[in-house]
Amino acid sequence: MGLSVSTVSKALNDSHEISHGTKVKVLALSKKLKYRPNTLAKNLKQNRTNTIGVIIPDLLNYYFVKALNGIQESAEKQGYSIITCITNESLENEVRYSEMLTNGSVDGLIVALSIETQKNKHFNHFKQLIKNEFPLVLFDRVSDEINCSQIISNDENGGAQAAEHLYQAGCRCPLVVVVNSDLEVIKRREEGFTSAWHQLSGGHVVMRLEVGDLDESEDEIDNFLKNHAQIDGAFAVDERLGIKTLKCAIDVGRTVPSNFKIIATSDGELSKEYSPSLSVIDLRENKIGSSAAEEVVRQIKSKFLKPKTTIIAPKLLVRSSS
Amino acid sequence: MGLSVSTVSKALNDSHEISHGTKVKVLALSKKLKYRPNTLAKNLKQNRTNTIGVIIPDLLNYYFVKALNGIQESAEKQGYSIITCITNESLENEVRYSEMLTNGSVDGLIVALSIETQKNKHFNHFKQLIKNEFPLVLFDRVSDEINCSQIISNDENGGAQAAEHLYQAGCRCPLVVVVNSDLEVIKRREEGFTSAWHQLSGGHVVMRLEVGDLDESEDEIDNFLKNHAQIDGAFAVDERLGIKTLKCAIDVGRTVPSNFKIIATSDGELSKEYSPSLSVIDLRENKIGSSAAEEVVRQIKSKFLKPKTTIIAPKLLVRSSS
DNA sequence: CTGTTAGCGCATTCAC
DNA sequence: GTGAATGCGCTAACAG
């Protein structure tokens, strides 16, 4: 129809410098020809992609899936897509993915560190990004050594809420059941519980059981409960571990909740559907995810924001196990 | 160091027409300068992205997460990243995302249709892709009307396996518990169960209960079981529904598994961790996902492949509920 | 209001 | 073995 590419481009983008008539014609023709602007070229030219990269350790972990869901919802609301990579808790994958994504594919990055990364304290790949002022937000699995915005839940407070709840429910000799104690979040939950308990009980030390493999933990828990008849409650640092503990408690003859009260960290289908249903500290992962997405978009839109840490307060959900 | 861009480009890509010495020098310098090739420009030039788009209805559905995990693992193995979009069961989102992704962002698309799409039978967005020979693979939520490769589980066979198992375990009057019967997969599971049962029992018709909202279903199931004392087993078309049914059966005084045997479709944490653990038909979602990823890569690598349907056989997992 | 042109960052002919 | 030039598809500065 004899119009230059730039006119067409402007018309398609509804530029003010194009006459209404032309716009209508161009739009009509583009419909008919099913014109599809190439996103890649557009992104390359504009130096932005409207995409957020998300790097998480594990998709089969309900915690991360809920956070991912929150990220996705919030990102979509703000006009961003997400591209997701799974590290399988491997540092090498984490490095590879973060380099891959930040080479132009995404405008910002949301990350939960892998176990290996947290163990080895190997953060160069992220420090480099920060030096280049690339928008980066960490959530849940974070580190003080990385100077960027972080979204975390108040795990200590969650542990403390659990302690307070158990105490008020009449529990006097609780067991803390732990797995993956390498993780900062786990340490904080445990620390929150034990120090709150110490205070509540006037100096009582709480018992502690750390299991190795979650899947193989039932015997360990069974035995521990059998050998320590005085235990009348439990705080598990993880939902599945909480279910295991609940199951074991019933197996070895404890009566839940009257003589044995139990609560775990993190809410999920298991806790809700189990019978008896399990009381939990809800970490509000969806909120954590959406906050992370909001923060990374803020950083994308205006550079040179100084890092801030957002703390999401956990919520006590009392069910039938306490 | 006085080399042209093209020489550098070739050296970085390990081209045979560059001398070893030059390659070494270029590589060394690129390390030092922390050179990062821009993925966007590369993709634009090469007209491929090494990325697969995945469109699924819901992230909080464990089924899709397991499939997504399979897709991700297989894609990674084959050198592809994935970009994930969630439709929330909305046709409009599905259309929007599939257009967005196929405008150059991805080399191929893996999709599970939304409920709305399947209800309205609105498939133009995908038919268009096929016309353009864009690599497209559907899984689980598929449609015969879309002429592309599909990966499905043998849901009829799963239902039949469930029927056979219940029958052999001594169940004689089973209840089929259904939700979301709009979905093809649900229909097939139910059909597989009922026709197999018909055959096994010499013409017996099975009872059926369809619940509306899964979360509000417990009262319905309770009442139904109370009013039909002859029911001595159940097949639930969904895992959570299976757990609900199991819970209700115990609530209303049935003894599981001796006097009431129950099995559900799809395996997950709930079934495994519940007490008593729930027998299930494992749909092998991970395998479905990895097959989808393999198929879409096959199509990306050699165009003009004719569509093929891959059927993944489900596996009976007998646990303590039957 | 419309058209011309340059360039985003890279890979790839084709000369040399 | 190396380099100059072209273009992937698009937007935007500038000219008309």
XYZ file of C-alpha atoms in Angstrom, chain B residues 115 121 127 240 291:
5
model
C -10.448 -26.159 30.924
C -13.406 -26.125 21.652
C -4.433 -24.586 14.242
C -7.093 -35.132 46.456
C 8.367 -37.352 26.284
